[in-house]
Coordinates of C-alpha atoms and ligand atoms in Angstrom, one line a residue:
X1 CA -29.6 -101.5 111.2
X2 CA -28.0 -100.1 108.2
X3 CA -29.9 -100.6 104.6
X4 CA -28.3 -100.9 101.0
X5 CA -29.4 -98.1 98.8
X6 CA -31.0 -100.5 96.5
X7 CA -33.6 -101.9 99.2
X8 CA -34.4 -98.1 100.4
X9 CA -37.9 -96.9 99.5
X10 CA -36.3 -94.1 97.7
X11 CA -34.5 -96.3 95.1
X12 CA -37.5 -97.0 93.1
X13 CA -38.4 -93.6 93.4
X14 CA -35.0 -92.7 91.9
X15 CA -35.3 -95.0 89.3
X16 CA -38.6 -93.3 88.1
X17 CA -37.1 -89.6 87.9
X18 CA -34.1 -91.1 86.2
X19 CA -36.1 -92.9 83.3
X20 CA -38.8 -89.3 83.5
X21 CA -36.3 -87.0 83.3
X22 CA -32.8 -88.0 84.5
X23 CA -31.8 -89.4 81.3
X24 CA -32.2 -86.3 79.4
X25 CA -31.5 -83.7 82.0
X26 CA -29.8 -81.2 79.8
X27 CA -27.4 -78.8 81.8
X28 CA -27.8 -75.7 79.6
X29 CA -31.3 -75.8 80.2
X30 CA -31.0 -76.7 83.9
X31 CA -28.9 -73.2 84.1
X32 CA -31.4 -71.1 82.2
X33 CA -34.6 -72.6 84.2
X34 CA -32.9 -72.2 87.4
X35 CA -30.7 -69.0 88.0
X36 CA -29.9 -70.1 91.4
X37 CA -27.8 -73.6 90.4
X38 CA -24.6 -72.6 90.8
X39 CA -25.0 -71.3 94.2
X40 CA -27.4 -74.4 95.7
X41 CA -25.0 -77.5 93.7
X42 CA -21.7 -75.2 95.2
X43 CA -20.0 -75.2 98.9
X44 CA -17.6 -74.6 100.6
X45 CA -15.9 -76.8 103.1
X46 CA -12.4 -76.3 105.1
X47 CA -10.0 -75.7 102.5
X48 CA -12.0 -76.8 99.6
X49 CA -14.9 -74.7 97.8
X50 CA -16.6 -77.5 95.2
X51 CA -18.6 -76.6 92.6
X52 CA -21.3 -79.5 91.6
X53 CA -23.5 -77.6 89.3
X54 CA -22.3 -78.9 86.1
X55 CA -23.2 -82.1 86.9
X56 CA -25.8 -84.3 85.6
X57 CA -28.6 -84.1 88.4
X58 CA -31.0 -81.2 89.2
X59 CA -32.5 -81.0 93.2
X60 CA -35.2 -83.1 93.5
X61 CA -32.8 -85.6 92.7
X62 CA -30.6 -84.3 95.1
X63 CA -33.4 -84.4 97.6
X64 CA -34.4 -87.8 97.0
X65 CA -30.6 -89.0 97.3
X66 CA -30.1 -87.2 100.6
X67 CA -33.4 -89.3 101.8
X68 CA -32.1 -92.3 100.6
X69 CA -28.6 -91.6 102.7
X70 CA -31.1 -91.3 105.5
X71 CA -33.0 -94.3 105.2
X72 CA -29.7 -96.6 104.8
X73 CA -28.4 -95.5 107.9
X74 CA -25.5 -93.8 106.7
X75 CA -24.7 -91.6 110.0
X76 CA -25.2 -94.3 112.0
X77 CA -22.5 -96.2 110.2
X78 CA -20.6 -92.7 110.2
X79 CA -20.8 -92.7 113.5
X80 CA -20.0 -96.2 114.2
X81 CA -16.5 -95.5 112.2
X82 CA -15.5 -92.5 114.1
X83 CA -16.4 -94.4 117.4
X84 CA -14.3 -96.9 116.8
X85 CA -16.7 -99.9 116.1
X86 CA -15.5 -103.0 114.5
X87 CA -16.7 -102.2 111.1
X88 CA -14.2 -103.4 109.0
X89 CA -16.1 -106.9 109.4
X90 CA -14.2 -109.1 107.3
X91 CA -11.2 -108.5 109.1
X92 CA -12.6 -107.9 112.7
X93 CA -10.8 -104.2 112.9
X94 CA -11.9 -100.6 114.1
X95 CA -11.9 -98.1 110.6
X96 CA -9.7 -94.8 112.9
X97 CA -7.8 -93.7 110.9
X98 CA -9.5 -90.3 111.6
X99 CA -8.2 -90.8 115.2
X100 CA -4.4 -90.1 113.2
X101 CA -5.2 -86.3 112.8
X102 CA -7.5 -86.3 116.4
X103 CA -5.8 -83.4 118.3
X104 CA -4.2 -84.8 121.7
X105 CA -6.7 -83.8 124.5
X106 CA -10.2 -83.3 122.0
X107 CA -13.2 -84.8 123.6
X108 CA -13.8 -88.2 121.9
X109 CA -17.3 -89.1 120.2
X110 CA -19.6 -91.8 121.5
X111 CA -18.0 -94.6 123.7
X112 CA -14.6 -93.0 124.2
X113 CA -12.5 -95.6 126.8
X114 CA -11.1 -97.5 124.3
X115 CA -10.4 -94.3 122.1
X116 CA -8.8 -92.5 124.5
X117 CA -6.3 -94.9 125.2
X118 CA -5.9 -95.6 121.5
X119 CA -5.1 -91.8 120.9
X120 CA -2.6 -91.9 123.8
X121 CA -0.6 -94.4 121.2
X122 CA -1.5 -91.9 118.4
X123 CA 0.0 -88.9 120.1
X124 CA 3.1 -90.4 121.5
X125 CA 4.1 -92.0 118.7
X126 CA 3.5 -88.6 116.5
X127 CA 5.8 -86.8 119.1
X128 CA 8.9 -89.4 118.6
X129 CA 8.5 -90.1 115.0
X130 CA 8.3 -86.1 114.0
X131 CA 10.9 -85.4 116.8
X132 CA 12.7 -88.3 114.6
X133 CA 11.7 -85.9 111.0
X134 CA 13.4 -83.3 112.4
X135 CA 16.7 -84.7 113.6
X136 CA 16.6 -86.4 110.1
X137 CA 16.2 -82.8 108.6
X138 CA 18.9 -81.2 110.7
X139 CA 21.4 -83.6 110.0
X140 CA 23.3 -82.4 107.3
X141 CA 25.0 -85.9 106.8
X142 CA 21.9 -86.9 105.4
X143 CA 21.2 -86.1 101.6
X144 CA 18.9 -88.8 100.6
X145 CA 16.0 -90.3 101.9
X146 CA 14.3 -93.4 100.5
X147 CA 11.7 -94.8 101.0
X148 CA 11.1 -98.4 100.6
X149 CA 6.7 -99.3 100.4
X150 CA 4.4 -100.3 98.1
X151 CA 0.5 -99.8 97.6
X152 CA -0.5 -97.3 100.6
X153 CA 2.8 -97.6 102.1
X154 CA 4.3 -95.6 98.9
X155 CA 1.1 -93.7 96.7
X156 CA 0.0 -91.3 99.7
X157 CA 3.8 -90.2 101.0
X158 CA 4.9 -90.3 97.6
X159 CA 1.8 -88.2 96.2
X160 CA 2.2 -86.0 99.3
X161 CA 5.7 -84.9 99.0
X162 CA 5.4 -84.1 95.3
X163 CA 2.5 -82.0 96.4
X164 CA 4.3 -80.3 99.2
X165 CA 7.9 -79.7 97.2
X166 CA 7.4 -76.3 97.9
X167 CA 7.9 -76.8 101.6
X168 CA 10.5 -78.9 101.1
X169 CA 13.8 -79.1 103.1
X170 CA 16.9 -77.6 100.7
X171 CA 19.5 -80.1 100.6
X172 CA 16.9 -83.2 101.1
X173 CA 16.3 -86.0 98.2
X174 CA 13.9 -88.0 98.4
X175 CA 13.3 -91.1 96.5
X176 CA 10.7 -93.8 96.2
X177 CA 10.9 -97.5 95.3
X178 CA 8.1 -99.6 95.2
X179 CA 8.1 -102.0 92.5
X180 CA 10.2 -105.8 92.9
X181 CA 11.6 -105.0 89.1
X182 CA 14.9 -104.0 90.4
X183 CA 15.4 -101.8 87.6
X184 CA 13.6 -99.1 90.5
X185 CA 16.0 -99.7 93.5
X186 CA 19.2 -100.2 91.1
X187 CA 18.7 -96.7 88.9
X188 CA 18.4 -95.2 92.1
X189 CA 21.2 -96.8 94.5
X190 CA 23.5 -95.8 91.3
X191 CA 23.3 -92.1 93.0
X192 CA 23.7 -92.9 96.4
X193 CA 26.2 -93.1 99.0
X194 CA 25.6 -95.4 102.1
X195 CA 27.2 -92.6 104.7
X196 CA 24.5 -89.8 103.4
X197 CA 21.2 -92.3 103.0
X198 CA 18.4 -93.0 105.2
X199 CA 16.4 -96.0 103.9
X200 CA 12.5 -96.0 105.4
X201 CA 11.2 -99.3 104.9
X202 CA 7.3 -98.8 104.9
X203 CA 5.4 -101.8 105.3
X204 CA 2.2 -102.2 107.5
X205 CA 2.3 -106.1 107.7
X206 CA 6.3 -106.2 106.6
X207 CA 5.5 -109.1 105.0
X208 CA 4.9 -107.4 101.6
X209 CA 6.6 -109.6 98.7
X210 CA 7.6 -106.3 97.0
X211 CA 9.2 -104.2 99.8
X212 CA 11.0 -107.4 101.5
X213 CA 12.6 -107.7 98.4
X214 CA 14.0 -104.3 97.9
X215 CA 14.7 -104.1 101.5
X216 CA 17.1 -107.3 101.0
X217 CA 18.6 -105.5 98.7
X218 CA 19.1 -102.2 100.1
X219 CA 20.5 -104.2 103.3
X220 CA 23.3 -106.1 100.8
X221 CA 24.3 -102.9 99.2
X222 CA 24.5 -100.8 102.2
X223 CA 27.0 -103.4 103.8
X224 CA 28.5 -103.8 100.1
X225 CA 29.7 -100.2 100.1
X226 CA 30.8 -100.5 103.1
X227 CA 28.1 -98.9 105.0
X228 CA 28.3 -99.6 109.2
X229 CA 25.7 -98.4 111.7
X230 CA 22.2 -99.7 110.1
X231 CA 20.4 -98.2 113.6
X232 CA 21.0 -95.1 111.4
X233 CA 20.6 -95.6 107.7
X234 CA 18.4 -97.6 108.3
X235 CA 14.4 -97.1 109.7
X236 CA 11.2 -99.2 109.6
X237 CA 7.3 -97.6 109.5
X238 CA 4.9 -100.5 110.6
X239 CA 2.5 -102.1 112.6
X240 CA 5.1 -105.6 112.6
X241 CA 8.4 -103.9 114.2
X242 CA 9.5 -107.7 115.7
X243 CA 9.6 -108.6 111.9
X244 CA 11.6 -105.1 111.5
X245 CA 13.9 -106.2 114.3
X246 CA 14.4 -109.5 112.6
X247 CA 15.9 -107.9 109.9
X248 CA 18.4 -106.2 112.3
X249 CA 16.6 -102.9 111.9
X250 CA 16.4 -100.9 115.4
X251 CA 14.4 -97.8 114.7
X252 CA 11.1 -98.3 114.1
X253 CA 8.0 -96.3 114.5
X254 CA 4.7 -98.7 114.9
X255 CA 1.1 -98.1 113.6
X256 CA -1.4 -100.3 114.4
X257 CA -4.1 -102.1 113.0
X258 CA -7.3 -100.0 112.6
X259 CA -5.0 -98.1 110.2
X260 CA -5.8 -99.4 106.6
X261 CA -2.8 -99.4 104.6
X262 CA -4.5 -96.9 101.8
X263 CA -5.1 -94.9 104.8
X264 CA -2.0 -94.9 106.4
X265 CA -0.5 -91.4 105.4
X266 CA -1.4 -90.1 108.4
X267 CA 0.7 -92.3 110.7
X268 CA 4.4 -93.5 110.8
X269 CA 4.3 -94.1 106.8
X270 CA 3.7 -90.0 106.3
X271 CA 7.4 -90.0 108.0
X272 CA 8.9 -89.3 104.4
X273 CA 6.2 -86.4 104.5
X274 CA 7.6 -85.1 107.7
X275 CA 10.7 -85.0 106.7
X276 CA 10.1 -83.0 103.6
X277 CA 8.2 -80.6 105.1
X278 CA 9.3 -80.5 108.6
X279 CA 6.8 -81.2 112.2
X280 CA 5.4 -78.3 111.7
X281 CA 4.1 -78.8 108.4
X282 CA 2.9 -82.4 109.1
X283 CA 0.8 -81.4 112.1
X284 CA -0.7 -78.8 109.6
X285 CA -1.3 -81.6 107.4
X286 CA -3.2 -83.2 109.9
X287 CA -4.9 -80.5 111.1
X288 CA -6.3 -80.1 107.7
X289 CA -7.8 -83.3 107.5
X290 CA -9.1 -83.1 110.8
X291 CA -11.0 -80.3 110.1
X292 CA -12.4 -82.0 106.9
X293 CA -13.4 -85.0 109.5
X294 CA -15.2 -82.7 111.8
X295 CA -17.1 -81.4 108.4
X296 CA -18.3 -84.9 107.6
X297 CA -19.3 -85.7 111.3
X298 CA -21.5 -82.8 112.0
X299 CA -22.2 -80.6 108.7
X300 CA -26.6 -81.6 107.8
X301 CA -26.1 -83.8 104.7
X302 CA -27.5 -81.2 101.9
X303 CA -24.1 -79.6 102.9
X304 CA -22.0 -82.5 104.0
X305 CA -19.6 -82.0 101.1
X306 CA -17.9 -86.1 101.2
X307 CA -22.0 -86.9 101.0
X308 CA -22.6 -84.6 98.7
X309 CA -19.8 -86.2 96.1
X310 CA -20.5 -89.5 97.2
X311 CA -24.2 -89.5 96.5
X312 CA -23.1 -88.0 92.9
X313 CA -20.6 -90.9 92.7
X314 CA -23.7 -93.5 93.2
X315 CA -26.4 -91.2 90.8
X316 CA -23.7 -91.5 88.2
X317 CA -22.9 -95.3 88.8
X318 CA -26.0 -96.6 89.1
X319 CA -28.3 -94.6 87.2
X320 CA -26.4 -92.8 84.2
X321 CA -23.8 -96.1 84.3
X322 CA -20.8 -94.1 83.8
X323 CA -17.9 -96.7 84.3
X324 CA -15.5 -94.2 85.5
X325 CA -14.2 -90.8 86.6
X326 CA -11.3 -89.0 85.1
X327 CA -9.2 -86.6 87.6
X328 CA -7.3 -84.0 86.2
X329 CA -5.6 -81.9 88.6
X330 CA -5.1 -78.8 87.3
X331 CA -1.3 -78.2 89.5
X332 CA 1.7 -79.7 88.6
X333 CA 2.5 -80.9 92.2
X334 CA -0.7 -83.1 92.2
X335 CA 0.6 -85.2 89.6
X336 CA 0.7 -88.4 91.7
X337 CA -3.0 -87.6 93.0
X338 CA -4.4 -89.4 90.2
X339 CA -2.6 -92.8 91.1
X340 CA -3.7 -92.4 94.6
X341 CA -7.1 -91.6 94.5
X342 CA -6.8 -95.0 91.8
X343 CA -6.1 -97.1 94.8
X344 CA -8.3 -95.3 97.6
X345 CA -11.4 -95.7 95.5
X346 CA -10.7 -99.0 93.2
X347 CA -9.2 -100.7 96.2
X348 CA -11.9 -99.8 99.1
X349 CA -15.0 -100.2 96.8
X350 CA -14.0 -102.4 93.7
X351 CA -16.2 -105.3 95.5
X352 CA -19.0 -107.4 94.0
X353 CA -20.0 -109.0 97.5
X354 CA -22.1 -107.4 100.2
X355 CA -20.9 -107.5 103.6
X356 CA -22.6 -110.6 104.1
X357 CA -21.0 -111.8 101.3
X358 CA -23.6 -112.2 99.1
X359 CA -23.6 -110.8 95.7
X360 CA -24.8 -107.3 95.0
X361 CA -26.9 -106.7 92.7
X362 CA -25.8 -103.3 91.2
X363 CA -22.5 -101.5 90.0
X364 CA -19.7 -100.9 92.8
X365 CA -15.9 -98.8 92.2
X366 CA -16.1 -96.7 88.7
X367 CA -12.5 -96.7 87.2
X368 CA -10.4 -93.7 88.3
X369 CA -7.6 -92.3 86.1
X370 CA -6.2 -89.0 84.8
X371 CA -3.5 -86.8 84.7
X372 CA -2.7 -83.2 85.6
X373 CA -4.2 -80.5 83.0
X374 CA -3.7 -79.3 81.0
X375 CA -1.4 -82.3 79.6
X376 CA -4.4 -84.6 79.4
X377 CA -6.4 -81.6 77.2
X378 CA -3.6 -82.6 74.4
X379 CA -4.0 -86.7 75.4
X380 CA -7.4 -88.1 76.0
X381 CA -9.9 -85.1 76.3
X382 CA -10.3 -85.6 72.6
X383 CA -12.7 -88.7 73.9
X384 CA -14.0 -86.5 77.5
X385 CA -15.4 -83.9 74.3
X386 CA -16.4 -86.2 71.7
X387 CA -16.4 -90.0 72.3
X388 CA -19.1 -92.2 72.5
X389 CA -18.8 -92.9 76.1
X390 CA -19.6 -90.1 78.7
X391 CA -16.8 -89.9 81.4
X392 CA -17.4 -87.2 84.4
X393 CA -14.3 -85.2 84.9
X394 CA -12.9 -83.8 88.1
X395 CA -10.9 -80.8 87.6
X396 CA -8.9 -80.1 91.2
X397 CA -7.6 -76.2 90.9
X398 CA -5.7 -74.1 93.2
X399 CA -5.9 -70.1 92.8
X400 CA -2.5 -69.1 94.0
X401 CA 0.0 -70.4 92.2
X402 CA 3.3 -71.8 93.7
X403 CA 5.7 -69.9 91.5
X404 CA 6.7 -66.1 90.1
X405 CA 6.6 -67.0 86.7
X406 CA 4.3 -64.3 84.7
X407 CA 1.5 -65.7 83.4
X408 CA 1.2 -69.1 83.6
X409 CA -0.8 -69.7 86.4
X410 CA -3.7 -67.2 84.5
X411 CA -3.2 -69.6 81.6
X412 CA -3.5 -72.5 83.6
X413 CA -7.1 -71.7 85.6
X414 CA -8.4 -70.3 82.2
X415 CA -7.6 -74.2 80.8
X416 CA -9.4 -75.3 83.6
X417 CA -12.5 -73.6 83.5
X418 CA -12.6 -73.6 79.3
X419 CA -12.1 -77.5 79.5
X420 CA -14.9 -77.2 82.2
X421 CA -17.3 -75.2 80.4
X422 CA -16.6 -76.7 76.5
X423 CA -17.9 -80.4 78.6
X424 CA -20.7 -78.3 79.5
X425 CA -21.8 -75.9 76.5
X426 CA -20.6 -77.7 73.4
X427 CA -20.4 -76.2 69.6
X428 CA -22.9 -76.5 66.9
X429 CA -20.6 -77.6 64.7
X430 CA -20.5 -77.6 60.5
X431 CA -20.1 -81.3 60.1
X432 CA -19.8 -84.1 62.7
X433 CA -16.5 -83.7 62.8
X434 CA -17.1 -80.4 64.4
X435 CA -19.7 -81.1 66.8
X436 CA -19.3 -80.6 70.0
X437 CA -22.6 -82.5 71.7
X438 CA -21.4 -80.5 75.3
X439 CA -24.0 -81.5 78.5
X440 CA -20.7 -83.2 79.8
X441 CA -20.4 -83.5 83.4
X442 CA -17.7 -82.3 85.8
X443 CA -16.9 -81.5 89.8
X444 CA -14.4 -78.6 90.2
X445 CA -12.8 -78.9 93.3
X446 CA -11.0 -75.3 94.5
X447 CA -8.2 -74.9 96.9
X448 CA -7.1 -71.2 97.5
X449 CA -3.9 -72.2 97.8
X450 CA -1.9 -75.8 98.0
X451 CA -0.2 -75.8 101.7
X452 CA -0.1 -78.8 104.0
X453 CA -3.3 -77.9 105.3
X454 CA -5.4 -77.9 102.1
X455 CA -3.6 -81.0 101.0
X456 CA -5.0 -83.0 104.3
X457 CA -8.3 -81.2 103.8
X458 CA -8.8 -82.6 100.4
X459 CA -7.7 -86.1 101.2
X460 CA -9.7 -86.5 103.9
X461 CA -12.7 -85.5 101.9
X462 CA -11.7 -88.0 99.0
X463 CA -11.7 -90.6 101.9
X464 CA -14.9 -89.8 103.2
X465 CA -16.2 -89.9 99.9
X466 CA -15.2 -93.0 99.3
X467 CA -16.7 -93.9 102.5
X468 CA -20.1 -93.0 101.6
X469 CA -20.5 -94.4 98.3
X470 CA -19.1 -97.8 99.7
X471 CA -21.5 -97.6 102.5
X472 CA -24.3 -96.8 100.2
X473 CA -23.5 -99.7 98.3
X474 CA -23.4 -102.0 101.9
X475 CA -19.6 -103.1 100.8
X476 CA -16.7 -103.3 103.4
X477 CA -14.6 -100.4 101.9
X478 CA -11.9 -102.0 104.3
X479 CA -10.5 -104.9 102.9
X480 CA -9.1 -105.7 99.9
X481 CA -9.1 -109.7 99.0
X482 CA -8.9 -109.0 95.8
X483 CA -5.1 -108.5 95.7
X484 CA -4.3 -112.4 97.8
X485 CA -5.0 -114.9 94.5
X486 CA -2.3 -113.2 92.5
X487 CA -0.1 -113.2 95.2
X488 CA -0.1 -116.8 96.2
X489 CA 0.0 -117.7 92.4
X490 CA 3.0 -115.5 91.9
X491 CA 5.1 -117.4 94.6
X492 CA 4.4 -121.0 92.7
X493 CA 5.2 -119.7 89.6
X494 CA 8.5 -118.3 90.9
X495 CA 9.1 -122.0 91.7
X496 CA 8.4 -122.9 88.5
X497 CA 9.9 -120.2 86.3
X498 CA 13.3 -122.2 88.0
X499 CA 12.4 -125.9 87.6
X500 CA 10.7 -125.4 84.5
X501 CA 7.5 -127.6 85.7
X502 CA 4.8 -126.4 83.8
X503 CA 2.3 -129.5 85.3
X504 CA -1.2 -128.5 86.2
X505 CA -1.0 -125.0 84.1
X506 CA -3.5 -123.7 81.8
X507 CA -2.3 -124.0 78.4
X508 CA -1.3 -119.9 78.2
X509 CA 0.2 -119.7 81.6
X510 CA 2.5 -122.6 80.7
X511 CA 3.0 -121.6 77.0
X512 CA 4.3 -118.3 78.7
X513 CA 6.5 -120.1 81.1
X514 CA 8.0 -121.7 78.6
X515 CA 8.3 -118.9 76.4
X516 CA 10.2 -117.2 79.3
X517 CA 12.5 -120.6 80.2
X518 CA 13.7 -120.7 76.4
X519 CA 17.7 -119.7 76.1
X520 CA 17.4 -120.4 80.1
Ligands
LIG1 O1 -1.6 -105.8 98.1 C1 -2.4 -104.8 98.6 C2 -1.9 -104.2 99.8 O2 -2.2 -105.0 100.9 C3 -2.4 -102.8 100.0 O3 -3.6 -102.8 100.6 C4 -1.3 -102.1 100.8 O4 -1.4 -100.7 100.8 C5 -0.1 -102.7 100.1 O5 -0.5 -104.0 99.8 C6 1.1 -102.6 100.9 O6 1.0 -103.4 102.1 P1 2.1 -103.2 103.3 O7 2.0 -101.8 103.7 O8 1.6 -104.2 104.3 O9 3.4 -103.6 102.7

C-alpha cells in the first residue's frame, strides 16, 4: 500500500525542476520575485514557529513534494504508527511511543482495544514512577542522582535535564555515565557518598555491554563504602526488570517494547527528568509533545510542520546531495541537543536496505552535528560561509532568555539571525579571500521561551520528522542492526586482548592487538 518516493510519479517530475531550475534557485532572487516567501515557507506549530524560507526550494517544488507525500502513502503509514500497527517490521513491534505523552482518558485513533489497554500500562506506570520523582526530590538525604544508560537510555534524559536546569530542584546533582571507559563512573564516584546517592540504571533490554558494566561497578562500590539498603540507592528503568531483579535491584519501573530506545524519554528512562524538574514539569513535558503529535496527525500537509521539514530533508538529500545538516542551537541549555538529534536521525534512518531488504537505490540519514551558537560561529562556520561543500544549517532560538544578565540574550539572537542572513545574502568581496558566495540554506526553528512544554514540543517534531523522511525513503526508522557486528566482535576480542591469540585476524586488527599486549 505505501510507495517509495523514488517509484512515485512525482519523482521524475522532481527531477526535471531540479535539473530546470532547482539547481540554481538563487534565494535573493526568490525573495525579490516573491514578496510573500517568508510568510508561505513560515508556520507556526505548538510551541515552535519555523521559518523555511531561506531554504533552497521555491513552491512548485513544494507542491510537487507535498504530492509525492500523497502518492507514497505517507498518512496511511502515519496513521498506521499512531494506531499501533506492527510497523516496526524487522522486529515485529508497534512504533507508540506517542501513546507515552497520550493523556489518560483521550479517545484513541483507529482500532483502539489493544491501545487502550496499552495506555492503562502507560498511565499507571507514569503515576508510580513520578510519585517515585517526587519522594526522590523531597528527600533531602538524597544529593546525587546518577544515572547509569547508554544510547537512548542516556542522550534524551541527559539532553533534557541540561535543557530544563532552570527548573531544576536546589540541592539535586545529577550525573550521567554512559561510557564502559571507567574513567566516567570513577571521576564521578570520587564525589559521592553511598548514604546521599541514588543510582538509575537505564537500560531497555538490560543487557547493554556498557551499562552492565558500570552497574557492576556502582554495585561493588556502594557495598565497598559501606553502603546497606540497595532497595534505596539503588533503581532500575526498563522493559527487562527480572534481569534488574537478578542483580538484587527491587525498584524498578518497566517500559515496554513498542518503545524504541531513542524514543524512550518519555517513559520510565525520563525519570532523571522528573526528578529534576519535579511531576509537574514532566507531565508538561509530555503535554508538549503531545500536542506536537496531535499537529502531525491532523494539520493538511502544506502545514504539517514534521512534513514540511521532512520533505526539505529528502529535497536536500536527494536532489541538492547535501551529505549533512549542522544544528546550532542558539541556547546554552540545548548543548546536548546536537548529540541527540545525532542518534535520533543517524540511528532511525542511516539504512541502505528497504523494508524488504532489498537495496535502495538513493541516499538515506545525512550526517547530523553541531554545537550551540554562537561557539560554532568561531569553530566551523568559517566552512558553513565559505567551503566548498554546502551544509544546511539549523539555527534552534528561544526569545526569552533564561537569565537577568543585561544584554546577552539581545547579542545572542542578533548572532543568530546575522549567521542566518550572512548564509543567505553573502559579500561581494575584494578578492576571493573575501567573497562571501551567500544563497546558503538554513531552517530557524523559534521557541518563545524554553519550558518543559516547548522542549517536548520540539522533540516530538524532530521525531516526526525523522519519521517522514524515513518513510519517504520506505526504510524501517525502527531498528538499528547496524550497531550488533561491532558488538559481537568486541566480546571476542576481549577474549583475545587476554590470551593474546591473534588467529584468524586481519593483519591490522591483530597488529593492534599486539600493539596493545606489548609490556602486558
Ligand atoms: O546499541 C544501540 C542501542 O541499542 C540503542 O538503540 C539504544 O538506545 C542503546 O543501545 C541502549 O540500549 P539499552 O537501553 O537497551 O541499554
Amino acid at each position: 500500500m505505501s510507495l517509495r518516493c523514488d517509484h512515485t510519479p512525482q519523482w521524475p517530475q522532481l527531477q526535471a525542476a531540479f535539473s530546470a531550475q532547482g539547481r540554481a534557485l538563487d534565494l535573493r532572487q526568490a525573495f525579490a520575485q516573491d514578496h510573500q516567501r517568508f510568510a508561505h515557507f513560515s508556520q507556526s506549530a505548538p510551541h515552535v514557529f519555523a521559518d523555511l524560507s531561506k531554504n533552497l526550494w521555491d513552491r512548485s517544488t513544494e507542491a510537487l513534494l507535498l504530492d509525492m507525500a500523497q502518492a507514497t502513502g505517507l498518512a496511511q503509514h502515519r496513521d498506521a504508527m499512531l494506531g499501533g500497527q506492527p510497523i516496526n517490521s524487522t522486529e515485529g513491534r508497534a512504533v507508540l511511543h506517542t501513546l507515552l505523552r497520550r493523556p489518560a482518558g483521550l479517545s484513541l485513533p483507529g482500532d483502539s482495544s489493544s491501545l487502550a489497554g496499552h495506555l492503562a500500562d502507560v498511565h499507571a506506570t507514569l503515576d508510580a514512577m513520578l510519585a517515585y520523582a517526587d519522594t526522590v526530590r523531597a528527600d533531602d538525604a538524597i544529593t546525587d542522582i546518577v544515572n547509569i544508560g547508554i544510547g537512548g537510555s542516556d542522550l534524551g534524559p541527559h539532553m533534557a535535564v541540561l535543557a530544563l536546569e532552570q527548573f531544576r530542584a536546589h540541592g539535586k546533582r545529577l550525573h550521567f555515565v554512559s561510557n564502559v571507559d571507567g574513567h566516567e563512573l570513577y571521576t564521578a564516584l570520587q564525589s559521592l557518598r553511598p548514604q546521599n546517592t541514588l543510582f538509575l540504571i537505564a537500560s531497555k533490554t538490560f543487557t547493554t555491554a556498557e551499562t552492565m558494566t558500570n552497574a557492576a561497578s556502582a554495585l561493588a562500590w556502594f557495598e565497598q563504602q559501606g553502603g546497606r539498603d540497595v532497595g534505596r540507592h539503588f533503581a532500575a528503568l526498563t522493559t527487562n526488570v527480572e534481569a534488574a531483579r537478578a542483580l538484587g535491584i527491587t525498584t524498578t519501573f518497566g517500559f515496554w517494547d513498542w518503545v524504541g530506545g531513542r524514543y524512550s524519554l518519555w517513559s520510565a528512562i525520563g525519570l532523571p527528568v522528573a526528578i529534576a524538574i519535579g511531576s509537574a514539569g514532566f507531565r508538561d513535558l509530555l503535554a508538549g509533545a503531545h500536542a506536537m503529535d496531535e499537529h502531525f496527525r491532523t494539520a493538511p500537509f502544506a502545514q504539517n510542520l514534521p512534513v514540511r521539514l521532512g520533505l526539505l530533508d529528502v529535497w536536500y538529500r536527494n536532489f541538492h546531495g547535501f551529505t549533512s545538516r549542522c544544528i546550532a542551537p542558539y541556547h546554552a541549555a540545548l548543548r546536548r541537543l546536537p548529540a541527540y538529534l545525532q542518534q535520533l536521525e543517524m540511528e532511525s534512518n542511516g539504512k541502505r536496505v528497504a523494508r524488504d531488504g532489498t537495496p535502495l537505490a538513493l541516499a538515506t540519514s545525512p550526517v547530523l552535528w553541531g554545537e550551540p551558537g554562537t561557539n560554532g560561529q568561531h569553530a566551523f562556520f568559517q566552512m558553513l560561509h565559505q567551503g566548498t561543500d554546502v551544509l544546511p544549517l539549523e539555527l534552534i532560538a528561544v526569545r526569552q532568555a533564561t537569565h537577568p544578565l543585561k544584554g546577552h540574550h539581545e547579542k545572542l539572537l542578533a548572532n543568530a539571525l546575522a549567521q542566518a542572513q550572512a548564509l543567505m545574502v553573502g559579500k561581494e568581496g575584494e578578492d576571493g579571500h573575501r567573497h562571501f558566495p551567500g544563497n546558503r540554506p538554513s531552517t530557524f526553528l523559534l521557541l518563545d521561551a524554553l519550558t518543559p512544554a516547548s522542549l517536548g514540543a520540539l522533540i516530538a517534531l524532530q521525531e516526526h520528522r525523522v519519521f517522514v523522511s524515513g518513510s519517504l525513503w520506505g526504510i524501517n526508522s525502527f531498528d538499528q542492526w547496524g550497531v550488533e557486528l561491532g558488538k559481537v566482535l568486541a566480546k571476542d576480542i576481549e577474549a583475545r586482548l587476554a590470551s593474546g591469540d591473534a588467529a584468524g585476524l586481519d593483519g591490522s586488527t591483530a597488529g593492534l592487538l599486539g600493539r596493545l599486549r606489548s609490556g602486558a
